[in-house]
PDB file of C-alpha atoms in Angstrom:
ATOM      1  CA  MET A1408     112.234  98.266 115.529  1.00  0.00           C
ATOM      2  CA  ALA A1409     111.706 100.156 112.281  1.00  0.00           C
ATOM      3  CA  VAL A1410     107.926  99.767 112.429  1.00  0.00           C
ATOM      4  CA  LEU A1411     107.933 100.696 116.097  1.00  0.00           C
ATOM      5  CA  LYS A1412     109.889 103.863 115.365  1.00  0.00           C
ATOM      6  CA  LEU A1413     107.690 104.825 112.410  1.00  0.00           C
ATOM      7  CA  LEU A1414     104.373 104.245 114.206  1.00  0.00           C
ATOM      8  CA  ALA A1415     104.931 104.506 117.955  1.00  0.00           C
ATOM      9  CA  MET A1416     106.976 107.702 117.912  1.00  0.00           C
ATOM     10  CA  PRO A1417     104.307 109.691 116.020  1.00  0.00           C
ATOM     11  CA  ALA A1418     101.671 108.381 118.436  1.00  0.00           C
ATOM     12  CA  VAL A1419     103.745 109.473 121.425  1.00  0.00           C
ATOM     13  CA  ALA A1420     104.391 112.845 119.753  1.00  0.00           C
ATOM     14  CA  LEU A1421     100.655 113.329 119.218  1.00  0.00           C
ATOM     15  CA  VAL A1422      99.846 112.530 122.839  1.00  0.00           C
ATOM     16  CA  LEU A1423     102.543 114.899 124.097  1.00  0.00           C
ATOM     17  CA  ALA A1424     101.416 117.664 121.729  1.00  0.00           C
ATOM     18  CA  LYS A1425      97.845 117.316 122.993  1.00  0.00           C
ATOM     19  CA  LEU A1426      98.986 117.276 126.632  1.00  0.00           C
ATOM     20  CA  LEU A1427     101.007 120.434 126.058  1.00  0.00           C
ATOM     21  CA  GLY A1428      98.052 122.119 124.373  1.00  0.00           C
ATOM     22  CA  LEU A1429      99.910 122.908 121.165  1.00  0.00           C
ATOM     23  CA  PRO A1430      97.997 124.463 118.270  1.00  0.00           C
ATOM     24  CA  PRO A1431      96.891 121.969 115.583  1.00  0.00           C
ATOM     25  CA  LEU A1432      99.461 123.133 113.027  1.00  0.00           C
ATOM     26  CA  ALA A1433     102.369 122.788 115.469  1.00  0.00           C
ATOM     27  CA  ALA A1434     101.094 119.396 116.635  1.00  0.00           C
ATOM     28  CA  GLY A1435     100.818 118.202 113.031  1.00  0.00           C
ATOM     29  CA  VAL A1436     104.360 119.285 112.237  1.00  0.00           C
ATOM     30  CA  ILE A1437     105.721 117.543 115.319  1.00  0.00           C
ATOM     31  CA  VAL A1438     103.860 114.324 114.517  1.00  0.00           C
ATOM     32  CA  LEU A1439     105.099 114.320 110.920  1.00  0.00           C
ATOM     33  CA  LEU A1440     108.679 114.939 112.008  1.00  0.00           C
ATOM     34  CA  ALA A1441     108.413 112.048 114.457  1.00  0.00           C
ATOM     35  CA  ALA A1442     107.148 109.831 111.617  1.00  0.00           C
ATOM     36  CA  MET A1443     110.090 110.565 109.323  1.00  0.00           C
ATOM     37  CA  PRO A1444     112.643 107.807 108.769  1.00  0.00           C
ATOM     38  CA  THR A1445     115.999 107.944 110.461  1.00  0.00           C
ATOM     39  CA  GLY A1446     118.699 109.781 108.605  1.00  0.00           C
ATOM     40  CA  ALA A1447     121.843 108.379 107.106  1.00  0.00           C
ATOM     41  CA  ASN A1448     124.009 109.560 110.001  1.00  0.00           C
ATOM     42  CA  ALA A1449     124.055 106.082 111.524  1.00  0.00           C
ATOM     43  CA  TYR A1450     125.326 104.674 108.231  1.00  0.00           C
ATOM     44  CA  ILE A1451     127.998 107.365 107.984  1.00  0.00           C
ATOM     45  CA  PHE A1452     129.231 106.516 111.476  1.00  0.00           C
ATOM     46  CA  ALA A1453     129.236 102.800 110.614  1.00  0.00           C
ATOM     47  CA  VAL A1454     131.393 103.481 107.556  1.00  0.00           C
ATOM     48  CA  GLN A1455     133.725 105.786 109.436  1.00  0.00           C
ATOM     49  CA  TYR A1456     134.327 103.254 112.213  1.00  0.00           C
ATOM     50  CA  GLN A1457     134.123 100.190 109.912  1.00  0.00           C
ATOM     51  CA  ARG A1458     131.468  98.509 112.074  1.00  0.00           C
ATOM     52  CA  LEU A1459     128.260  96.838 110.842  1.00  0.00           C
ATOM     53  CA  VAL A1460     128.261  98.734 107.532  1.00  0.00           C
ATOM     54  CA  ASN A1461     126.073  96.275 105.583  1.00  0.00           C
ATOM     55  CA  PRO A1462     123.414  95.789 108.277  1.00  0.00           C
ATOM     56  CA  MET A1463     123.235  99.539 108.817  1.00  0.00           C
ATOM     57  CA  SER A1464     122.801 100.286 105.121  1.00  0.00           C
ATOM     58  CA  GLY A1465     119.985  97.738 104.976  1.00  0.00           C
ATOM     59  CA  ALA A1466     118.335  99.201 108.069  1.00  0.00           C
ATOM     60  CA  VAL A1467     118.421 102.736 106.651  1.00  0.00           C
ATOM     61  CA  ALA A1468     116.983 101.505 103.339  1.00  0.00           C
ATOM     62  CA  LEU A1469     114.245  99.505 105.096  1.00  0.00           C
ATOM     63  CA  ARG A1470     113.204 102.424 107.277  1.00  0.00           C
ATOM     64  CA  THR A1471     113.033 104.711 104.253  1.00  0.00           C
ATOM     65  CA  LEU A1472     110.868 102.235 102.317  1.00  0.00           C
ATOM     66  CA  LEU A1473     108.568 101.688 105.284  1.00  0.00           C
ATOM     67  CA  ALA A1474     108.237 105.450 105.728  1.00  0.00           C
ATOM     68  CA  ALA A1475     106.750 105.633 102.238  1.00  0.00           C
ATOM     69  CA  VAL A1476     103.880 103.521 103.603  1.00  0.00           C
ATOM     70  CA  THR A1477     103.556 104.935 107.108  1.00  0.00           C
ATOM     71  CA  LEU A1478     103.849 108.667 106.359  1.00  0.00           C
ATOM     72  CA  PRO A1479     100.558 108.848 104.410  1.00  0.00           C
ATOM     73  CA  VAL A1480      98.860 106.930 107.230  1.00  0.00           C
ATOM     74  CA  VAL A1481     100.187 109.325 109.844  1.00  0.00           C
ATOM     75  CA  ALA A1482      99.446 112.413 107.728  1.00  0.00           C
ATOM     76  CA  GLY A1483      95.928 111.249 106.930  1.00  0.00           C
TER      77      GLY A1483
END
């Protein structure tokens, strides 16, 4: 799921930006934002409700590490 989010979402964002006829700068910003890893909000909710804290912390860490690889690919 992490790889899908980090690669498929920017691709979908690019297609939608092109379909909407957005200027290149706006399209680039949207694609980069779509390629960013998920925030820590999911982890904060897991801690608050004491549900799946360890798996969520691992998922957030994994997505952040994978983003270090996928962001340069998407930006390039």
